[in-house]
PDB file of C-alpha atoms and ligand atoms in Angstrom:
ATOM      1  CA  UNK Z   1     151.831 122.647  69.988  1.00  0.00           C
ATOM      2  CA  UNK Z   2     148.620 120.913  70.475  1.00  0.00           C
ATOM      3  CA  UNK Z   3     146.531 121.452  74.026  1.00  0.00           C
ATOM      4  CA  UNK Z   4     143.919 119.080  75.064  1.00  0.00           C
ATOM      5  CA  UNK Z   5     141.396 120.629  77.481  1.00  0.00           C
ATOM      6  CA  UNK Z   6     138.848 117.888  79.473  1.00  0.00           C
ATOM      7  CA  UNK Z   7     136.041 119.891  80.737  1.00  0.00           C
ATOM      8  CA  UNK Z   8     132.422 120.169  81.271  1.00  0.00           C
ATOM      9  CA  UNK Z   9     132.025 123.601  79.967  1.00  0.00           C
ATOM     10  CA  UNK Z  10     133.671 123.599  76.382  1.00  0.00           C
ATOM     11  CA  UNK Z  11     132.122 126.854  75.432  1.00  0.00           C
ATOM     12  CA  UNK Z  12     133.699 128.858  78.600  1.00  0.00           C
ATOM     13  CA  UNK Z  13     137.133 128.786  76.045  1.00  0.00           C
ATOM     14  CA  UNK Z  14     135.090 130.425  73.536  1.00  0.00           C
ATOM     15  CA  UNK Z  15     135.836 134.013  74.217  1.00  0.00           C
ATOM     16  CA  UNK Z  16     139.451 132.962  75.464  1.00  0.00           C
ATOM     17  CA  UNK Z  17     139.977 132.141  71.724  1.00  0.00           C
ATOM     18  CA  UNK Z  18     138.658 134.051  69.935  1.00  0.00           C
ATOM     19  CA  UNK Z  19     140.977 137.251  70.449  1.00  0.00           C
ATOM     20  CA  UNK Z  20     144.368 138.227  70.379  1.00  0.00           C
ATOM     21  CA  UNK Z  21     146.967 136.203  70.696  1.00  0.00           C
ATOM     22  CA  UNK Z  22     145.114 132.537  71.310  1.00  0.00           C
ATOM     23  CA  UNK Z  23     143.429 133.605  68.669  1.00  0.00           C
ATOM     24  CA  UNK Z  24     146.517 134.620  66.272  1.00  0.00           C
ATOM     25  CA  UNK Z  25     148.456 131.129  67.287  1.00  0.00           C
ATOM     26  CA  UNK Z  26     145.109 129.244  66.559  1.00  0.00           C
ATOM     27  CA  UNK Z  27     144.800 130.905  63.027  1.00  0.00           C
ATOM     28  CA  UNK Z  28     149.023 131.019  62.560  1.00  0.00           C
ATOM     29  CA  UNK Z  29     149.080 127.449  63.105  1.00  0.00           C
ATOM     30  CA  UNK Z  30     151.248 127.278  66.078  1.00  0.00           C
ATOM     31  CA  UNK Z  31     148.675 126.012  68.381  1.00  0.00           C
ATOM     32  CA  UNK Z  32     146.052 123.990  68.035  1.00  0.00           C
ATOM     33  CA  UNK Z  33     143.338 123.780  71.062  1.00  0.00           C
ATOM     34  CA  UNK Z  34     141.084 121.090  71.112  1.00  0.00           C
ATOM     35  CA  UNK Z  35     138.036 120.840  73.648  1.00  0.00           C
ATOM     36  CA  UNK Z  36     136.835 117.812  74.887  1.00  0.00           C
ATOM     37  CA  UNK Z  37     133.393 117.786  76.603  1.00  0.00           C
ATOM     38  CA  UNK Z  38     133.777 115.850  79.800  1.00  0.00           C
ATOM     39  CA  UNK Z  39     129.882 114.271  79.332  1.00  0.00           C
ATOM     40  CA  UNK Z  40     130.831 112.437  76.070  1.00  0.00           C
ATOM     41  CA  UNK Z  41     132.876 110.022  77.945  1.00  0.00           C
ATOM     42  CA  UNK Z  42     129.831 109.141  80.343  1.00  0.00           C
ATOM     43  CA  UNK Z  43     127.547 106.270  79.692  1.00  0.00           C
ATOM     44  CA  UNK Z  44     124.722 106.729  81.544  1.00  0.00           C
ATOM     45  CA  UNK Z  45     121.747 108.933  80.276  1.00  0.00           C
ATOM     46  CA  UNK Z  46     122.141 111.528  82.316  1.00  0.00           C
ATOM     47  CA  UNK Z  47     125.861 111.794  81.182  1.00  0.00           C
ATOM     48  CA  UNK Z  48     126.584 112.033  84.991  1.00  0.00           C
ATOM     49  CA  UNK Z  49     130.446 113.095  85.737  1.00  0.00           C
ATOM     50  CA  UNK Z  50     130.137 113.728  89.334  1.00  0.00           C
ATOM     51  CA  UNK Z  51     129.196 111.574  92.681  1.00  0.00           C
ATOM     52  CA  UNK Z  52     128.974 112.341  96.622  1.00  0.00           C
ATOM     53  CA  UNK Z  53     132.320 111.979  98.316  1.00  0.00           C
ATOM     54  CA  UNK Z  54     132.669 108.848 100.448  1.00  0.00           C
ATOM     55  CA  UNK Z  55     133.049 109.577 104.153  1.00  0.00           C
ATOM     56  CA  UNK Z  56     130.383 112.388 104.011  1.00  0.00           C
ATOM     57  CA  UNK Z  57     130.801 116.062 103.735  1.00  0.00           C
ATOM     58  CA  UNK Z  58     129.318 118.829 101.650  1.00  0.00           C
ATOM     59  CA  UNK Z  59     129.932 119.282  97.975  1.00  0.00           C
ATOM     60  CA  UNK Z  60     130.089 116.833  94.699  1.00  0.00           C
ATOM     61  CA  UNK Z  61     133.370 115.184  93.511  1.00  0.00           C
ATOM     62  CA  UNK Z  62     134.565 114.197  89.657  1.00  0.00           C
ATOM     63  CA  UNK Z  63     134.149 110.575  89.302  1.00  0.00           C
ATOM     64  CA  UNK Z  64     137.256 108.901  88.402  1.00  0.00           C
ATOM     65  CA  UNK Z  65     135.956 106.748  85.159  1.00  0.00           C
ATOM     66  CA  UNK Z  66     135.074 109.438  82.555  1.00  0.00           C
ATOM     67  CA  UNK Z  67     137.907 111.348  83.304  1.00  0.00           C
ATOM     68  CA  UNK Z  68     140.621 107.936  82.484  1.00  0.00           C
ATOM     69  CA  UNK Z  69     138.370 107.448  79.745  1.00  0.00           C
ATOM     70  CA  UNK Z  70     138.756 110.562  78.035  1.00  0.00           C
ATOM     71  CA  UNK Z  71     142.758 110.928  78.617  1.00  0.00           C
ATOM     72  CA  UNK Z  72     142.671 106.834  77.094  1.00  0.00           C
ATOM     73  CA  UNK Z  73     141.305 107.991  74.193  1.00  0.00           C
ATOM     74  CA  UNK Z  74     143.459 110.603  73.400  1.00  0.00           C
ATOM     75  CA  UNK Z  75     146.369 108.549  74.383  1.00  0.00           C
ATOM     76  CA  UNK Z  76     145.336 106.070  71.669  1.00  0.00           C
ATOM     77  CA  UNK Z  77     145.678 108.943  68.804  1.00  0.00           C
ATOM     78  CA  UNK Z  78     148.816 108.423  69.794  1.00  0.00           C
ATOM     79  CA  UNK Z  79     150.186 105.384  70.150  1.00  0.00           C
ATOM     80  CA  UNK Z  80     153.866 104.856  72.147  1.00  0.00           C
ATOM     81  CA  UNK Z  81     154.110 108.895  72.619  1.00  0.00           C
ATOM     82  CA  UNK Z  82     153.939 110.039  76.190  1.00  0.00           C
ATOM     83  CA  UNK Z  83     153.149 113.431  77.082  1.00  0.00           C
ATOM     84  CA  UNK Z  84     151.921 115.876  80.252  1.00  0.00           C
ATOM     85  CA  UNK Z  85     148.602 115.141  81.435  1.00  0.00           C
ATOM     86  CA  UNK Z  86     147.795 118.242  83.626  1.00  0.00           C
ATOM     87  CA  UNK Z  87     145.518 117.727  86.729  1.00  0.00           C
ATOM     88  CA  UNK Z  88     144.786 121.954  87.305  1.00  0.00           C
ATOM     89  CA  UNK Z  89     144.350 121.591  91.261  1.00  0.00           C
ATOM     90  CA  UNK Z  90     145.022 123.817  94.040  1.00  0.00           C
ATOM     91  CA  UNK Z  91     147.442 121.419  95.467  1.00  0.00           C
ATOM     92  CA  UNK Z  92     149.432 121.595  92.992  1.00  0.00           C
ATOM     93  CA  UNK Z  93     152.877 123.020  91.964  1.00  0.00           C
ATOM     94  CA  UNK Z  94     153.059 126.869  91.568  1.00  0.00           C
ATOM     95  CA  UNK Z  95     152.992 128.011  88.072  1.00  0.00           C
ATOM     96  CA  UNK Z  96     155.739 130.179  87.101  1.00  0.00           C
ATOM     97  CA  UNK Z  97     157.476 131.842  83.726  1.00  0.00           C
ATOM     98  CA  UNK Z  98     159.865 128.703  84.764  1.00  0.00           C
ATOM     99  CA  UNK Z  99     156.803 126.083  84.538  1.00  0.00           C
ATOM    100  CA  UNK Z 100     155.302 127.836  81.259  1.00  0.00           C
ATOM    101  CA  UNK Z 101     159.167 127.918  79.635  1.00  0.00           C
ATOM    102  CA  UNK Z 102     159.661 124.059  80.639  1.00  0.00           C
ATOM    103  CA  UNK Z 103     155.604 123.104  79.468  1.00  0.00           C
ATOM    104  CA  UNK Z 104     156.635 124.736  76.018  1.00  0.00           C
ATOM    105  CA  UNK Z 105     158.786 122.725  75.035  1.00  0.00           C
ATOM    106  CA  UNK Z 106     156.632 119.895  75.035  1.00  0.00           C
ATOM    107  CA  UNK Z 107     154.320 119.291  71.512  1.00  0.00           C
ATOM    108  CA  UNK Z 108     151.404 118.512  73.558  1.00  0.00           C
ATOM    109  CA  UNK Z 109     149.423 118.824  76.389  1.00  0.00           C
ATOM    110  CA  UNK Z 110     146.694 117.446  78.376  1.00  0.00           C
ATOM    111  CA  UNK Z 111     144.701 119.842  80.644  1.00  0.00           C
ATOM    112  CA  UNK Z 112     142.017 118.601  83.292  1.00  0.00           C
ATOM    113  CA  UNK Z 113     139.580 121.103  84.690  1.00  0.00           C
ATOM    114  CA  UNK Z 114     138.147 120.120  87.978  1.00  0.00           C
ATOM    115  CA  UNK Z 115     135.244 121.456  89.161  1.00  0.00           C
ATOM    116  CA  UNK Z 116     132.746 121.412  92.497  1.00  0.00           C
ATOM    117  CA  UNK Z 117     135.057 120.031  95.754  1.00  0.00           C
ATOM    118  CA  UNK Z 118     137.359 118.427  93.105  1.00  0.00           C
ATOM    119  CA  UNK Z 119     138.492 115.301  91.291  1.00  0.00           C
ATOM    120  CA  UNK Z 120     138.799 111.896  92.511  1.00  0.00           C
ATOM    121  CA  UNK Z 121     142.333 111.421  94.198  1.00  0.00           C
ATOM    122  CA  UNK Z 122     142.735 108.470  91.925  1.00  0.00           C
ATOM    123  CA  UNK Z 123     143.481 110.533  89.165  1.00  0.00           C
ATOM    124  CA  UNK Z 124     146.350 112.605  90.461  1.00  0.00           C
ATOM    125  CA  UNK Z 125     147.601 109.575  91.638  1.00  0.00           C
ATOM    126  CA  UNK Z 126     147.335 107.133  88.643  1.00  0.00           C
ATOM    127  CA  UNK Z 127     146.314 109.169  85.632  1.00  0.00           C
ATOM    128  CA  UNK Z 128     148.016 112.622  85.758  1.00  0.00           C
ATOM    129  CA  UNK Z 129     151.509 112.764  85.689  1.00  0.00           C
ATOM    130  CA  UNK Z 130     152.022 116.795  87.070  1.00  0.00           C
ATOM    131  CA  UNK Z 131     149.252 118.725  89.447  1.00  0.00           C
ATOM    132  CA  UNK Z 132     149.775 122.746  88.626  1.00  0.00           C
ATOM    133  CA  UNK Z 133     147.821 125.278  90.729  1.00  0.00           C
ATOM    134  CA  UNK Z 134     147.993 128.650  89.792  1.00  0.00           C
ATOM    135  CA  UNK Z 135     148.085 130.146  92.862  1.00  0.00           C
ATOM    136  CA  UNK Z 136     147.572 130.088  96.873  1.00  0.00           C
ATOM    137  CA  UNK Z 137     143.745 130.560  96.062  1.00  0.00           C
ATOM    138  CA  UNK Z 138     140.817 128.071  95.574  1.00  0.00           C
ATOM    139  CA  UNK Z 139     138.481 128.924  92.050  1.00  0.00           C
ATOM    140  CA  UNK Z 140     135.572 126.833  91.432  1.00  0.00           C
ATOM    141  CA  UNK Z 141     136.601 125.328  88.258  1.00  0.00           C
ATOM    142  CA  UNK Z 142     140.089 124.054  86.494  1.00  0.00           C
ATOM    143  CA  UNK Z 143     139.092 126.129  83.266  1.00  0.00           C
ATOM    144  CA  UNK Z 144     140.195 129.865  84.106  1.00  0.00           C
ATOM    145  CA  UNK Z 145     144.161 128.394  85.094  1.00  0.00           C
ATOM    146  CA  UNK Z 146     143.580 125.948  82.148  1.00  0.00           C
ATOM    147  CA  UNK Z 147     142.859 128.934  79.871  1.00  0.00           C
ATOM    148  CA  UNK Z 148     146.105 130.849  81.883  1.00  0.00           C
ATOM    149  CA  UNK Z 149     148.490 128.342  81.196  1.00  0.00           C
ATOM    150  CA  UNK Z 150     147.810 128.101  77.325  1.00  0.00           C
ATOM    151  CA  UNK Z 151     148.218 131.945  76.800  1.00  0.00           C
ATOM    152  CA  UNK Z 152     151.387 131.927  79.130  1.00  0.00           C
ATOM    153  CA  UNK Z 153     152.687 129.132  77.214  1.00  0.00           C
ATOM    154  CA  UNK Z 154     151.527 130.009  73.820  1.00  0.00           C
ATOM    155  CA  UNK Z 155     153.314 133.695  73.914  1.00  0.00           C
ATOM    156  CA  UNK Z 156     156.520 131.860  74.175  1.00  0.00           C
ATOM    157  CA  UNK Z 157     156.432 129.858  71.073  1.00  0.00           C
ATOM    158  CA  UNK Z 158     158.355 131.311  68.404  1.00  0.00           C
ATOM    159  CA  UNK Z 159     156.312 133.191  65.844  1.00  0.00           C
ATOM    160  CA  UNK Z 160     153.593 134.063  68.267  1.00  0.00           C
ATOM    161  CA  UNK Z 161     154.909 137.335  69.541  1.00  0.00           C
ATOM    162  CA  UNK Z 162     155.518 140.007  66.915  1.00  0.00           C
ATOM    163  CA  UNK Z 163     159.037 140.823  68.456  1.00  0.00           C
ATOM    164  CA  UNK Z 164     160.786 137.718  69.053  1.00  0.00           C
ATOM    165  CA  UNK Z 165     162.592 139.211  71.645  1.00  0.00           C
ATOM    166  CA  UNK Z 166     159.838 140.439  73.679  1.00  0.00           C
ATOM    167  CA  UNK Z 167     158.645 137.446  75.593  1.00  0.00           C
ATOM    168  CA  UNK Z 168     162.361 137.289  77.267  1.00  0.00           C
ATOM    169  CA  UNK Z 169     162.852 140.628  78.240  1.00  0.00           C
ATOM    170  CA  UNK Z 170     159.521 140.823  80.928  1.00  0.00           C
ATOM    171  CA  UNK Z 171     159.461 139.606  84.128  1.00  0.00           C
ATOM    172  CA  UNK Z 172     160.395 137.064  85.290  1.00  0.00           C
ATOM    173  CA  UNK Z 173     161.882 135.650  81.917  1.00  0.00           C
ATOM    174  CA  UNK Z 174     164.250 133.332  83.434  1.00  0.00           C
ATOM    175  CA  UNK Z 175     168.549 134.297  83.159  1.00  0.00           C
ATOM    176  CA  UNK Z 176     169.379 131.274  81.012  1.00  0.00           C
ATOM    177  CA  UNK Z 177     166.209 131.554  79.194  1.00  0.00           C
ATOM    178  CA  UNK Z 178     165.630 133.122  76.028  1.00  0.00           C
ATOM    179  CA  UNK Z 179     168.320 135.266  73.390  1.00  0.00           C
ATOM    180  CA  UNK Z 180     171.209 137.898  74.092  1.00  0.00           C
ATOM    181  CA  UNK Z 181     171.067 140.730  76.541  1.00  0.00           C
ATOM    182  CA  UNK Z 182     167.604 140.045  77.116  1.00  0.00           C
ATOM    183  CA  UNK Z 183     167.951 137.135  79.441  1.00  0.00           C
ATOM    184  CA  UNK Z 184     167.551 138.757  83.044  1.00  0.00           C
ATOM    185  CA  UNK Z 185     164.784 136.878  85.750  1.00  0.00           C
ATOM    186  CA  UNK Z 186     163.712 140.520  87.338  1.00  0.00           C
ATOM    187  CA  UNK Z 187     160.479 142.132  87.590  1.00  0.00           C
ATOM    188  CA  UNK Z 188     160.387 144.389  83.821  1.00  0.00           C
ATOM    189  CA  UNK Z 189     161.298 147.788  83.811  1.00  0.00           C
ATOM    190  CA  UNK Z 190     158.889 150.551  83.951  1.00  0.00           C
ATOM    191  CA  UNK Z 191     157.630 151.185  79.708  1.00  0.00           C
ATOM    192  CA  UNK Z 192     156.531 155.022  78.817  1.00  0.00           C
ATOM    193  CA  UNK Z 193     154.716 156.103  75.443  1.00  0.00           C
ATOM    194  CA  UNK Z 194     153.353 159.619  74.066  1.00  0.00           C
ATOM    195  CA  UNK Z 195     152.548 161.979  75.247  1.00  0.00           C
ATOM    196  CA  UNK Z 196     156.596 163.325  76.957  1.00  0.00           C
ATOM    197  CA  UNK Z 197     154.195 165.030  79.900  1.00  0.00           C
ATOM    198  CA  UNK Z 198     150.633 163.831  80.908  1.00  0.00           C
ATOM    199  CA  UNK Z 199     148.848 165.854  83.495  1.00  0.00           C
ATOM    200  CA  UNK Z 200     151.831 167.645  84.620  1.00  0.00           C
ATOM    201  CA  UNK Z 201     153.825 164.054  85.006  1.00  0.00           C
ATOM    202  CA  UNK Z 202     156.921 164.185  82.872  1.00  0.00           C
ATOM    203  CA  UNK Z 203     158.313 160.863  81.451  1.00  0.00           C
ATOM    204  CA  UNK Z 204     162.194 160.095  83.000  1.00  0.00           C
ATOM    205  CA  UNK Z 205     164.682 162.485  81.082  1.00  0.00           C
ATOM    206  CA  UNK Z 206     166.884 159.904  80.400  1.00  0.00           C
ATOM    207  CA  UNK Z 207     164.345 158.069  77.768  1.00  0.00           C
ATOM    208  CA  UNK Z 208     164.128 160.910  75.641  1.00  0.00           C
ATOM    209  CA  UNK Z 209     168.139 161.398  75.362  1.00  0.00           C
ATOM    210  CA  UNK Z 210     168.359 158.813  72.318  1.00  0.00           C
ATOM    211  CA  UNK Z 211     171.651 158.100  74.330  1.00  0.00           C
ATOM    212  CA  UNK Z 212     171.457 153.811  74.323  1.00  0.00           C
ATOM    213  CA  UNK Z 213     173.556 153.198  76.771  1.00  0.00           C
ATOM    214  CA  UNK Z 214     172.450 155.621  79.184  1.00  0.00           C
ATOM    215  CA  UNK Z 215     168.803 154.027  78.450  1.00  0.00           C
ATOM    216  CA  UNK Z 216     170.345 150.578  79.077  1.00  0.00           C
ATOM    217  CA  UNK Z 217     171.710 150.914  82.101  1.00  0.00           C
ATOM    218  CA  UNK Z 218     168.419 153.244  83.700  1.00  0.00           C
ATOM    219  CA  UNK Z 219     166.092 150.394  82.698  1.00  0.00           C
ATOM    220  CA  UNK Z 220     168.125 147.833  84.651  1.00  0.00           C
ATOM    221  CA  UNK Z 221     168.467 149.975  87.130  1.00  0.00           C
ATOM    222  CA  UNK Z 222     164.970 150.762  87.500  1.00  0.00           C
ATOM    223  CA  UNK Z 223     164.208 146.757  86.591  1.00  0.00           C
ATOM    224  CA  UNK Z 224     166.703 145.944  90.036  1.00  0.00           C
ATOM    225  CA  UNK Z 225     165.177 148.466  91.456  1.00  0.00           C
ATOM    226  CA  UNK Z 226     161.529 147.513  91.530  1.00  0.00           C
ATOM    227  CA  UNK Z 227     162.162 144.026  92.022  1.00  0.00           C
ATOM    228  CA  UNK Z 228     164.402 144.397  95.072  1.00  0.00           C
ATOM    229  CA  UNK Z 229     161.679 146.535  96.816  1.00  0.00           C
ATOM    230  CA  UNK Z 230     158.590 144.429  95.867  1.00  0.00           C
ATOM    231  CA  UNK Z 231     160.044 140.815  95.012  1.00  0.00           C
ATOM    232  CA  UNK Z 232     163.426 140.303  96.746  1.00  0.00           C
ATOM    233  CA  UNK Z 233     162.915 136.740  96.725  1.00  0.00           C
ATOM    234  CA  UNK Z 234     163.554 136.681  92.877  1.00  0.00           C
ATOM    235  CA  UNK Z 235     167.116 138.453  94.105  1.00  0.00           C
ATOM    236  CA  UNK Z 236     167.920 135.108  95.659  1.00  0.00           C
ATOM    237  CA  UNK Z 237     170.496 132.987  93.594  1.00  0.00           C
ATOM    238  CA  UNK Z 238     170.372 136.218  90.883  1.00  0.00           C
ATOM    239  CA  UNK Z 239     173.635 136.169  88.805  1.00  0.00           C
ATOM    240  CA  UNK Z 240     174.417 139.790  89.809  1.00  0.00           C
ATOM    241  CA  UNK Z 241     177.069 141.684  87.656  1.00  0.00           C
ATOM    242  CA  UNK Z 242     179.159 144.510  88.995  1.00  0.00           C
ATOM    243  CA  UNK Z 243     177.037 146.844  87.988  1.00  0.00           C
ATOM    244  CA  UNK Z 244     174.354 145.681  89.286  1.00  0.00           C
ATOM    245  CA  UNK Z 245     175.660 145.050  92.965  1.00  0.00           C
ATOM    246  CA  UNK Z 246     177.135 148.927  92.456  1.00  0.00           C
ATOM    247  CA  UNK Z 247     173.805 149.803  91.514  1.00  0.00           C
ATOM    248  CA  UNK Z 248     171.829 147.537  94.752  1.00  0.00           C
ATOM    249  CA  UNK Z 249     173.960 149.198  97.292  1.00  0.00           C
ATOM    250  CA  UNK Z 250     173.680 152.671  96.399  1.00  0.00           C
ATOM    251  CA  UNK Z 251     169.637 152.215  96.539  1.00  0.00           C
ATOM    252  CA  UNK Z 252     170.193 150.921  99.799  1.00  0.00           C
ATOM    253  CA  UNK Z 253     172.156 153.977 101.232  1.00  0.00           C
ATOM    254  CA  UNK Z 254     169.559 156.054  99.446  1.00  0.00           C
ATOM    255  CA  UNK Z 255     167.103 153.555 101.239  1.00  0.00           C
ATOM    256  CA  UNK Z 256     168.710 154.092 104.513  1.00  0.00           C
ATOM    257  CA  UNK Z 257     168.831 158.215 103.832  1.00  0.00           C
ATOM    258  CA  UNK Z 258     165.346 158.681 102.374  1.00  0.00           C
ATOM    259  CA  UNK Z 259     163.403 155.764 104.636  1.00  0.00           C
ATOM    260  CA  UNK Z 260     160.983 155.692 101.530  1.00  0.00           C
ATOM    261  CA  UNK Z 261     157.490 153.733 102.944  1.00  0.00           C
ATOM    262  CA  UNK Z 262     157.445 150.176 101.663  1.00  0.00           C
ATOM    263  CA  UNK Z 263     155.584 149.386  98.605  1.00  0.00           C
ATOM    264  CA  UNK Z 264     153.270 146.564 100.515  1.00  0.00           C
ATOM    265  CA  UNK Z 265     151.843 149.191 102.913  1.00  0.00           C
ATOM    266  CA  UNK Z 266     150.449 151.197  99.584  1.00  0.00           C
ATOM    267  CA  UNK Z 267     146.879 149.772 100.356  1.00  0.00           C
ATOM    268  CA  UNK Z 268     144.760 151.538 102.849  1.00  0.00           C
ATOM    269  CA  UNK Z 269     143.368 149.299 105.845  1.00  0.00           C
ATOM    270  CA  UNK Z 270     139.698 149.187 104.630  1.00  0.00           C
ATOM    271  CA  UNK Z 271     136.830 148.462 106.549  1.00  0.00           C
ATOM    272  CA  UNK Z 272     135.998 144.989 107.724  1.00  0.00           C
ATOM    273  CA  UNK Z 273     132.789 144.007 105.553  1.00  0.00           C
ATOM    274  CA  UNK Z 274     130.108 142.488 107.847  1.00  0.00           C
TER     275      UNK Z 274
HETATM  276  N1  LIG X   1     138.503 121.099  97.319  1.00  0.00           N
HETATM  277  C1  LIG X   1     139.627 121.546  96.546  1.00  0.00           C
HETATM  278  C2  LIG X   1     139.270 122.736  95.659  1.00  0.00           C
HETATM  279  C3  LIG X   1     138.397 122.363  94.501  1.00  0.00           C
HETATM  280  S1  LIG X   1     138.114 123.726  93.486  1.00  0.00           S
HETATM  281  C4  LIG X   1     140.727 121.994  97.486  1.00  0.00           C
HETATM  282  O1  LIG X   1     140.420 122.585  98.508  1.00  0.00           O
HETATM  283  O2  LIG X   1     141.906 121.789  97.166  1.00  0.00           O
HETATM  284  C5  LIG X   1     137.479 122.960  92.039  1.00  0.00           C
HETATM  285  C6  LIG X   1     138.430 122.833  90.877  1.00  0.00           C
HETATM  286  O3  LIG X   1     138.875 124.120  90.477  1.00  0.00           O
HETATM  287  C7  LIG X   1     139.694 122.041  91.152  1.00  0.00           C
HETATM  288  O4  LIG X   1     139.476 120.670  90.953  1.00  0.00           O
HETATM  289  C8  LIG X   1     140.679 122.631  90.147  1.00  0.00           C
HETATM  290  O5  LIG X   1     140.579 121.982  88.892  1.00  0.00           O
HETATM  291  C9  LIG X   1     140.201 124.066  89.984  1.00  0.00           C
HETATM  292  N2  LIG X   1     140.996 125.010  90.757  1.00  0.00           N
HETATM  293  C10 LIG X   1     140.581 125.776  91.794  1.00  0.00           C
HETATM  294  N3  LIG X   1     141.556 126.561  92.262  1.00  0.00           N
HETATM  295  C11 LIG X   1     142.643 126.330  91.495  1.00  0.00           C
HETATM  296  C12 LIG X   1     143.982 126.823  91.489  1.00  0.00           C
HETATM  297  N4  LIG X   1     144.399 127.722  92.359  1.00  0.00           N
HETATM  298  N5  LIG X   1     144.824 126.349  90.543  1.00  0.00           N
HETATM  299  C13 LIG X   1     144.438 125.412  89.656  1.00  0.00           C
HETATM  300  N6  LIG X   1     143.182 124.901  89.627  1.00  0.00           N
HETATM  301  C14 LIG X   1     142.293 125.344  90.529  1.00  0.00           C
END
């Protein structure tokens, strides 16, 4: 799968790829990143990229004609063949495990980064054909959600992950998505190593039975669990099996018995800075 990232700060990726598993695709063959400097499709001397908004304000936009130019060129290595060209924005649609599991399937992918107050509208509406914002927060540059989306995407390719199975048993790893028993869309169960007891804090019982069943059924448990108490929005639509509604209602009566605090009210209030 080949990425195409327009920016005006190649060398931000350079750290991003050079370790673990960008790296690993990048030297495995099953992506290839290629950085294109922004500048080099500028013809003035100063290899300007930016302008002052029309209508006033504060703040420097992307000019609309090195960024067509650039995304023209690399549509001419490729005659006929249409593919994603990514506008990261703010505005955009969420990225999920959903968004990274549809974006892999694609063999390649453009990626603009945006940077001071933002790109001109022109080239959402003309030139990209999908906006993706990585969250409900503003950054001041398209290249940390440019460099999010590769790795999310990247992990998912076959032969990236050691364990092929690994990818689709985490959160979020969509039902119909991936092989076997591993499909499930919740929030991943909680993962214990060596040493059995750590300070006094004893790993679950249960994980050190060797019994697999018994192991199966605590980690969905604890997987239904977690995610009904800190994401029940992912519950919504979930393809529930007996088991699992058994399993939902009696941690609601112990809900009901226990009246355990909420896990959003974990953080203390904090003082107001001034
Ligand atoms: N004025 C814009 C924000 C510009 S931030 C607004 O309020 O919507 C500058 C650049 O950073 C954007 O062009 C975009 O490429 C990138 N960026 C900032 N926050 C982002 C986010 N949450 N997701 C994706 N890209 C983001």
């Amino acid at each position: 799968m080949t990425f195409d990232v327009i920016t005006i700060f190649p060398d931000f990726f350079r750290s991003v790829l050079e370790y673990g598993l960008l790296k690993r695709a990048l030297a495995g063959g099953q992506a290839d990143i290629r950085l294109h400097d922004l500048r080099d499709f500028t013809d003035d001397r100063h290899r300007t990229v930016d302008d002052r908004p029309f209508g006033g304000g504060p703040g420097m936009v992307f000019k609309p004609d090195p960024i067509f130019k650039a995304v023209a060129a690399l549509e001419a290595e490729s005659p006929g063949r249409r593919f994603p060209v990514i506008l990261l924005s703010p505005q955009g649609r969420l990225f999920t495990q959903a968004l990274a599991e549809e974006l892999m399937r694609q063999d390649r992918l453009v990626l603009i980064c945006g940077r001071y107050e933002g790109v001109d509208e022109r080239i959402a509406e003309h030139v990209a054909t999908h906006e993706i914002s990585i969250g409900d927060f503003v950054l001041s540059g398209g290249e940390l959600p440019a460099a999010l989306i590769m790795e999310s995407v990247v992990r998912l390719l076959p032969g990236v992950l050691g364990n092929e199975e690994s990818a689709w048993q985490e959160s979020f790893a969509a039902p119909e998505a991936g092989p076997c028993e591993f499909r499930h869309g919740l929030l991943d169960f909680p993962h214990y190593t060596r040493p059995a007891e750590f300070q006094g804090w004893k790993v679950p019982e249960v994980l050190l039975s060797g019994n697999h069943e018994e192991i199966r059924r605590w980690r969905r448990r604890r997987a239904l669990e977690k995610t009904w108490r800190r994401r029940p929005d992912l519950l919504t639509g979930f393809p529930l099996s007996d088991e699992d509604r058994r399993c939902l209602s009696a941690l609601q009566r112990e809900l009901c018995e226990s009246s355990v605090p909420s896990e959003s009210s974990k953080f203390p209030e904090g003082g107001q800075h001034q």
